[in-house]
PDB file of C-alpha atoms in Angstrom:
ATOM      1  CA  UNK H 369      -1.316 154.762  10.718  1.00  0.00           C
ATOM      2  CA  UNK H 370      -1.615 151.756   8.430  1.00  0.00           C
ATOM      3  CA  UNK H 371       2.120 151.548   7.200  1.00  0.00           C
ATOM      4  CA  UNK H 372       2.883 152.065  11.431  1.00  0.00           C
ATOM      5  CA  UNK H 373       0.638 148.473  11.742  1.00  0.00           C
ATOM      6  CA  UNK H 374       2.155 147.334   9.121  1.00  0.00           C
ATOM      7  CA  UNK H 375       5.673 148.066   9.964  1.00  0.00           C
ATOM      8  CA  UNK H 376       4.927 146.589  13.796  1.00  0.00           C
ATOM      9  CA  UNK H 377       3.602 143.158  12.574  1.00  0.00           C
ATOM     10  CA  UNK H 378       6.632 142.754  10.417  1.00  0.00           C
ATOM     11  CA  UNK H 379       8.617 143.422  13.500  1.00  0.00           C
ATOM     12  CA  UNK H 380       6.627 140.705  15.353  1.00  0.00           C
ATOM     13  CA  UNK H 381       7.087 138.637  12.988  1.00  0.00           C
ATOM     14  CA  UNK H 382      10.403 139.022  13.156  1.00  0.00           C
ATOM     15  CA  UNK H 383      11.385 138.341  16.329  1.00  0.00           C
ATOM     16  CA  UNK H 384       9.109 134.742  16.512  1.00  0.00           C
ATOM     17  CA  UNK H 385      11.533 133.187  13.460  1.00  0.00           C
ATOM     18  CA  UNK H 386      13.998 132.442  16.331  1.00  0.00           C
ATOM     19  CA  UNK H 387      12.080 130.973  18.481  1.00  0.00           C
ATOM     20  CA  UNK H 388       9.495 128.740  15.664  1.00  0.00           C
ATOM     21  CA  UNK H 389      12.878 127.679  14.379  1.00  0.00           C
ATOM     22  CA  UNK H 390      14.486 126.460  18.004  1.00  0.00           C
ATOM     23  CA  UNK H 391      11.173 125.428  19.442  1.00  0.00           C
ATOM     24  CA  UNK H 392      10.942 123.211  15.180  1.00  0.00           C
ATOM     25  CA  UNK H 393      14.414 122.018  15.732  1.00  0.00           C
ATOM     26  CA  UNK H 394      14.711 120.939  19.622  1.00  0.00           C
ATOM     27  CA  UNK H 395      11.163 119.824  20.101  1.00  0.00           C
ATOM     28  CA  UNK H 396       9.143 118.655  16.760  1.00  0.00           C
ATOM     29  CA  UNK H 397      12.112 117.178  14.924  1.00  0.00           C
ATOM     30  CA  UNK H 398      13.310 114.578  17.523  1.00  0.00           C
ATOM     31  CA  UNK H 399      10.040 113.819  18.201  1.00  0.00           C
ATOM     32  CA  UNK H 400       8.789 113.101  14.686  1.00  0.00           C
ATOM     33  CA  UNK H 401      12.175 111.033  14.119  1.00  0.00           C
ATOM     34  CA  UNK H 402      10.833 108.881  16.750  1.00  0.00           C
ATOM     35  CA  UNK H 403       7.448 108.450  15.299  1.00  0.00           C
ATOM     36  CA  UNK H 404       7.546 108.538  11.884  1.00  0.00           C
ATOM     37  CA  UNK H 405       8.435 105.513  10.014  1.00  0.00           C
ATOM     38  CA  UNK H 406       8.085 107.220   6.356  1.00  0.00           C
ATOM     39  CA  UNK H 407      11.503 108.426   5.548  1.00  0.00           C
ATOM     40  CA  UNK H 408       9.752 111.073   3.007  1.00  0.00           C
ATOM     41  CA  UNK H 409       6.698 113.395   4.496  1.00  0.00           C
ATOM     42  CA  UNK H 410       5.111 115.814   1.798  1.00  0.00           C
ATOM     43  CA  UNK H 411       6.075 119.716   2.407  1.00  0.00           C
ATOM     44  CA  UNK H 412       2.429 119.907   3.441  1.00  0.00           C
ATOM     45  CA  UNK H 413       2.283 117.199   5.808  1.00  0.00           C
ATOM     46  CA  UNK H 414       5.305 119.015   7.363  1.00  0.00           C
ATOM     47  CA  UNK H 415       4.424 122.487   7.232  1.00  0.00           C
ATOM     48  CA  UNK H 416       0.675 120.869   8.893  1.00  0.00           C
ATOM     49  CA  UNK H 417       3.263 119.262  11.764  1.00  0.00           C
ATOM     50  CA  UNK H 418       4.659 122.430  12.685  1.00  0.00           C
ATOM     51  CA  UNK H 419       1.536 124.317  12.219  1.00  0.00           C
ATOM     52  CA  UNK H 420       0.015 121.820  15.015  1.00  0.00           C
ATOM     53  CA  UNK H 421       3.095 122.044  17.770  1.00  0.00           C
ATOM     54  CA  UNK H 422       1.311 123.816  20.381  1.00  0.00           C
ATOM     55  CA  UNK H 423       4.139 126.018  21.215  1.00  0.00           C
ATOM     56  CA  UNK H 424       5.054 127.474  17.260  1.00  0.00           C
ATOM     57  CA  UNK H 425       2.907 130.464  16.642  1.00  0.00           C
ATOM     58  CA  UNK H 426       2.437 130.990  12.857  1.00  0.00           C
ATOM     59  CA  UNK H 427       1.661 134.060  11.723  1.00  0.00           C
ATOM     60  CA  UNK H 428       1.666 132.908   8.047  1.00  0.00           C
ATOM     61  CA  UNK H 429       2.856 130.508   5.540  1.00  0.00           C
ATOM     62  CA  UNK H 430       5.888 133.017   4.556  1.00  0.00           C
ATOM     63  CA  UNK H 431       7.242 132.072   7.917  1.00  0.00           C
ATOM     64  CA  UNK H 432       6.634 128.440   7.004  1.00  0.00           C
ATOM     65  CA  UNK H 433       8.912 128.360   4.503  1.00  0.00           C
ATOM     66  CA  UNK H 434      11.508 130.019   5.469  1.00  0.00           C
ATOM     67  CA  UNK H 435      11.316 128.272   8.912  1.00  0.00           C
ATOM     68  CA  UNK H 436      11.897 124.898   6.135  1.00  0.00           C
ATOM     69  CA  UNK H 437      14.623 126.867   4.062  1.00  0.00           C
ATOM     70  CA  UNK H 438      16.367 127.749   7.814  1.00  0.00           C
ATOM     71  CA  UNK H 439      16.198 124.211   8.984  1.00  0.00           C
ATOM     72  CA  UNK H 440      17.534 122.535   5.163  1.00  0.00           C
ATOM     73  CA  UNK H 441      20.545 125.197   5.430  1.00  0.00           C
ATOM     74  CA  UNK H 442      21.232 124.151   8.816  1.00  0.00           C
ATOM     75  CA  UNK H 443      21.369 120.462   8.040  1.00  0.00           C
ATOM     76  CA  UNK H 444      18.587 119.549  10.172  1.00  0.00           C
ATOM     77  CA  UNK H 445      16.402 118.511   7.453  1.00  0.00           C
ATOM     78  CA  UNK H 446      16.731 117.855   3.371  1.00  0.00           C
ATOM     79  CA  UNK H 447      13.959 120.462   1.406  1.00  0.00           C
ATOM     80  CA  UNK H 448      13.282 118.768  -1.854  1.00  0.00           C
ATOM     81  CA  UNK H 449      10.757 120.285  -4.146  1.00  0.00           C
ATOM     82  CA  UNK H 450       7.609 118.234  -3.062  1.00  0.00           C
ATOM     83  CA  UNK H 451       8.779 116.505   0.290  1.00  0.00           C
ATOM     84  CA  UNK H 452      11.107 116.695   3.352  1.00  0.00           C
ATOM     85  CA  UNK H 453      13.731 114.373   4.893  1.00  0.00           C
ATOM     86  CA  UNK H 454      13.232 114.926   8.538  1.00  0.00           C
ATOM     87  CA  UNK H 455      16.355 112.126   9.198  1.00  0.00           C
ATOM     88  CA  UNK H 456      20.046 112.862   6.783  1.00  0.00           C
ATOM     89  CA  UNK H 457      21.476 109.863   8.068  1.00  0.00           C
ATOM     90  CA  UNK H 458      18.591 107.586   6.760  1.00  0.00           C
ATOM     91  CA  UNK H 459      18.534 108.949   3.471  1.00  0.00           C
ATOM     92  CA  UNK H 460      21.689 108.191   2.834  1.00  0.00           C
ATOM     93  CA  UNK H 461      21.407 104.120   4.371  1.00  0.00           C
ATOM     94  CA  UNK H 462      18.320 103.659   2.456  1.00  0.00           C
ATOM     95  CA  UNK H 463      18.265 105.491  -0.305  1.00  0.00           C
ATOM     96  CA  UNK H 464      22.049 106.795  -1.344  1.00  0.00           C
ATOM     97  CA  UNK H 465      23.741 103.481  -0.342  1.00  0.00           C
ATOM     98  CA  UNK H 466      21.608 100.812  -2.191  1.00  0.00           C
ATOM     99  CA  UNK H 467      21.775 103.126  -5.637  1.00  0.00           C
ATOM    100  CA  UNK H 468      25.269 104.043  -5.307  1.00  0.00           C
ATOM    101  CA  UNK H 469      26.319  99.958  -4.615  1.00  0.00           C
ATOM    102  CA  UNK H 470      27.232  98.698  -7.873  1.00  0.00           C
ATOM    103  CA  UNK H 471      25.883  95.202  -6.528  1.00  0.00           C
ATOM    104  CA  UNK H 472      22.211  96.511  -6.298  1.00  0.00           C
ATOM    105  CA  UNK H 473      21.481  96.656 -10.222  1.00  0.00           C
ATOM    106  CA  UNK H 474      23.227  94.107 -11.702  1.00  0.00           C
ATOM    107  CA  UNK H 475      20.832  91.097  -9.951  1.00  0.00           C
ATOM    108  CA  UNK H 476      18.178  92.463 -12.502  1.00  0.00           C
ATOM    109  CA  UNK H 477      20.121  91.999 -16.046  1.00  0.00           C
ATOM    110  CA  UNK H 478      16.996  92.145 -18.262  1.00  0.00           C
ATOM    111  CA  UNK H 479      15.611  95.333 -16.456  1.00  0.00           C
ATOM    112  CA  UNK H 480      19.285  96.975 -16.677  1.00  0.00           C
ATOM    113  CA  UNK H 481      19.276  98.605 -19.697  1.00  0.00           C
ATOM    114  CA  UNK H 482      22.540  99.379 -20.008  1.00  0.00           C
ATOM    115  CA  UNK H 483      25.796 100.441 -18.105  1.00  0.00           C
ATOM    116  CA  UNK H 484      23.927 103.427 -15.820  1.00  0.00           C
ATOM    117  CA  UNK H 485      20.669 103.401 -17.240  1.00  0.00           C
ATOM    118  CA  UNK H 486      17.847 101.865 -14.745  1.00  0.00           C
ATOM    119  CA  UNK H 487      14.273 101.926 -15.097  1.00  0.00           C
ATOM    120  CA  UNK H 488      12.505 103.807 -11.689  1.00  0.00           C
ATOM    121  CA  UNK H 489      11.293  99.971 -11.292  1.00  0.00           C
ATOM    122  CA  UNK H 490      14.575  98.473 -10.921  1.00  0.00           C
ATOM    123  CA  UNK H 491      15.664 101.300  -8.264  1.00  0.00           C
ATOM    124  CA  UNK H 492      12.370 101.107  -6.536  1.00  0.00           C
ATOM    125  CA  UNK H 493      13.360  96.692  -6.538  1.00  0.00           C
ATOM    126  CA  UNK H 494      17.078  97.972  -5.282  1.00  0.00           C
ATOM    127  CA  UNK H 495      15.593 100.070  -2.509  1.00  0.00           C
ATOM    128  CA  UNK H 496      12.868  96.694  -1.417  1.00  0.00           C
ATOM    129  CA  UNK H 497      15.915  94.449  -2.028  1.00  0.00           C
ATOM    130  CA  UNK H 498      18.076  96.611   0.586  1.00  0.00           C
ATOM    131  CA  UNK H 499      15.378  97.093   3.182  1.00  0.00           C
ATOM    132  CA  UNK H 500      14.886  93.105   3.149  1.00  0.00           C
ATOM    133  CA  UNK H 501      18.554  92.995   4.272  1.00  0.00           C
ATOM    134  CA  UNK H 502      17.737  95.019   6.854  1.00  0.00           C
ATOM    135  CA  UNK H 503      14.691  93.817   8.102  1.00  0.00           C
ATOM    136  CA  UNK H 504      15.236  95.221  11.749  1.00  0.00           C
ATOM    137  CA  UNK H 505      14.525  98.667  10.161  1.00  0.00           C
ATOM    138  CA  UNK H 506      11.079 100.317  10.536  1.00  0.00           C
ATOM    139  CA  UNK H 507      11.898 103.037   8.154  1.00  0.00           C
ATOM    140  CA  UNK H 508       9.410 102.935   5.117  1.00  0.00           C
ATOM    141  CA  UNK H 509      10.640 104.503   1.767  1.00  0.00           C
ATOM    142  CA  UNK H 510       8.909 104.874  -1.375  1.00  0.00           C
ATOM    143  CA  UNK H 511      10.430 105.186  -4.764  1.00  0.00           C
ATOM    144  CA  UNK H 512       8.838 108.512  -5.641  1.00  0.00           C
ATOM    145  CA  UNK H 513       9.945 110.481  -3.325  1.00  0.00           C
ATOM    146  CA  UNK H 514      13.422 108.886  -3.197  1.00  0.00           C
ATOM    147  CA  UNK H 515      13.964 109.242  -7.027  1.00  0.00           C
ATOM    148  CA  UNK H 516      12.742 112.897  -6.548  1.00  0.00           C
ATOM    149  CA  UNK H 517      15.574 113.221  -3.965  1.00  0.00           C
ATOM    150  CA  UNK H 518      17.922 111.468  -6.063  1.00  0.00           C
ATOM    151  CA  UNK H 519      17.852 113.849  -9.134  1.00  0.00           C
ATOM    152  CA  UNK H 520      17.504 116.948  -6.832  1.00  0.00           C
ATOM    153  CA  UNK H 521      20.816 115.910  -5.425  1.00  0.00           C
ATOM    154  CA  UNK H 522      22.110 114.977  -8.781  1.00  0.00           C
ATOM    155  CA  UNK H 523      22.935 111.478  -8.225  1.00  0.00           C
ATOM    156  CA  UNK H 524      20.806 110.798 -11.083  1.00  0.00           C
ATOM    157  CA  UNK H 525      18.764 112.011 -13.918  1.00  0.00           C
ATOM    158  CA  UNK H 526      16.035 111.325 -16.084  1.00  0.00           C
ATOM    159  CA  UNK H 527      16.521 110.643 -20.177  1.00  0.00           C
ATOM    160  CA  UNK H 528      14.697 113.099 -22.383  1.00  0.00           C
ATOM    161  CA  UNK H 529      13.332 110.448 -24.531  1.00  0.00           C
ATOM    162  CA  UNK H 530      12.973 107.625 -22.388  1.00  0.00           C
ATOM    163  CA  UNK H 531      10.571 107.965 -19.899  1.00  0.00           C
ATOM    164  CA  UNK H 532      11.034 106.740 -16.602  1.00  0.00           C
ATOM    165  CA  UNK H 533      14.287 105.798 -17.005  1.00  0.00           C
ATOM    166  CA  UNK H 534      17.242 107.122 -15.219  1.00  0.00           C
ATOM    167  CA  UNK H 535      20.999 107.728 -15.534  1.00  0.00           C
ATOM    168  CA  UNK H 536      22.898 107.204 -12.428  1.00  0.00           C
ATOM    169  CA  UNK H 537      26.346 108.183 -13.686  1.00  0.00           C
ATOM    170  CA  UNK H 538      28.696 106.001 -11.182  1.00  0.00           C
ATOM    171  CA  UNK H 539      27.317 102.608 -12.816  1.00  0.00           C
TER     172      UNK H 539
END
């Protein structure tokens, strides 16, 4: 009797993945692209989002994450270790496009260490210095996050012995 429950929860658990994952990517999503200005929200803030959509029923946080895995795979979102990109396209404006330019490190010459190496300072200055540009922008992005998102995509790295200071290979 118990491994019968058992086996008929999993199958009703089952069959709600489609639906928490189209009700996630054509209802919540677009509407926290509108609202949110923070370009990074924390896995938890995102998993509390979905949890609070009136129409995703959550059996568990197994379903959770795996509703995040489904959405990163299908290129609605980016799944970093500690946050989530709910918007590709801004990610790469504000964060990708200001470290890749070579012009964005080479106003700070006594910060630059050398060719490639930057302290998290100087890209967090790069990524203020790029937003000013912009200034019609209401996306907010903190240098955190974005560094995180940087070395998960391997655009950058961090030196062993040098603490908070990064490679980024293309400089």
């Amino acid at each position: 009797k118990f491994l019968s429950t058992v086996k008929k929860e999993l199958l009703q658990t089952a069959r709600k993945y489609p639906s928490v994952c189209r009700t996630v990517e054509k209802r919540l999503l677009p509407r926290l692209r509108l609202e949110r200005r923070d370009l990074f929200l924390t896995k938890t803030e995102f998993t509390s989002l979905v949890k609070a959509e009136k129409q995703v029923r959550i059996i568990g946080n197994n379903i959770l994450s795996d509703v995040v895995e489904f959405l990163h795979k299908m290129g609605q979102i980016v799944s970093l270790k500690r946050h989530v990109v709910l918007n590709i396209q801004q990610l790469s404006f504000f964060v990708l496009g200001p470290v890749m330019s070579p012009d964005s490190f080479h106003k700070y010459p006594k910060m630059y260490l050398r060719d490639g190496w930057v302290t998290k300072e100087v890209i967090g200055q790069a990524l203020q210095d790029f937003k000013k540009r912009h200034q019609e922008s209401v996306v907010e992005v903190d240098v955190e996050p974005a560094v995180e998102a940087l070395e998960e995509l391997g655009v950058c790295f961090e030196l062993e012995d040098y603490p908070d200071v990064y490679c980024i290979p293309s400089h």
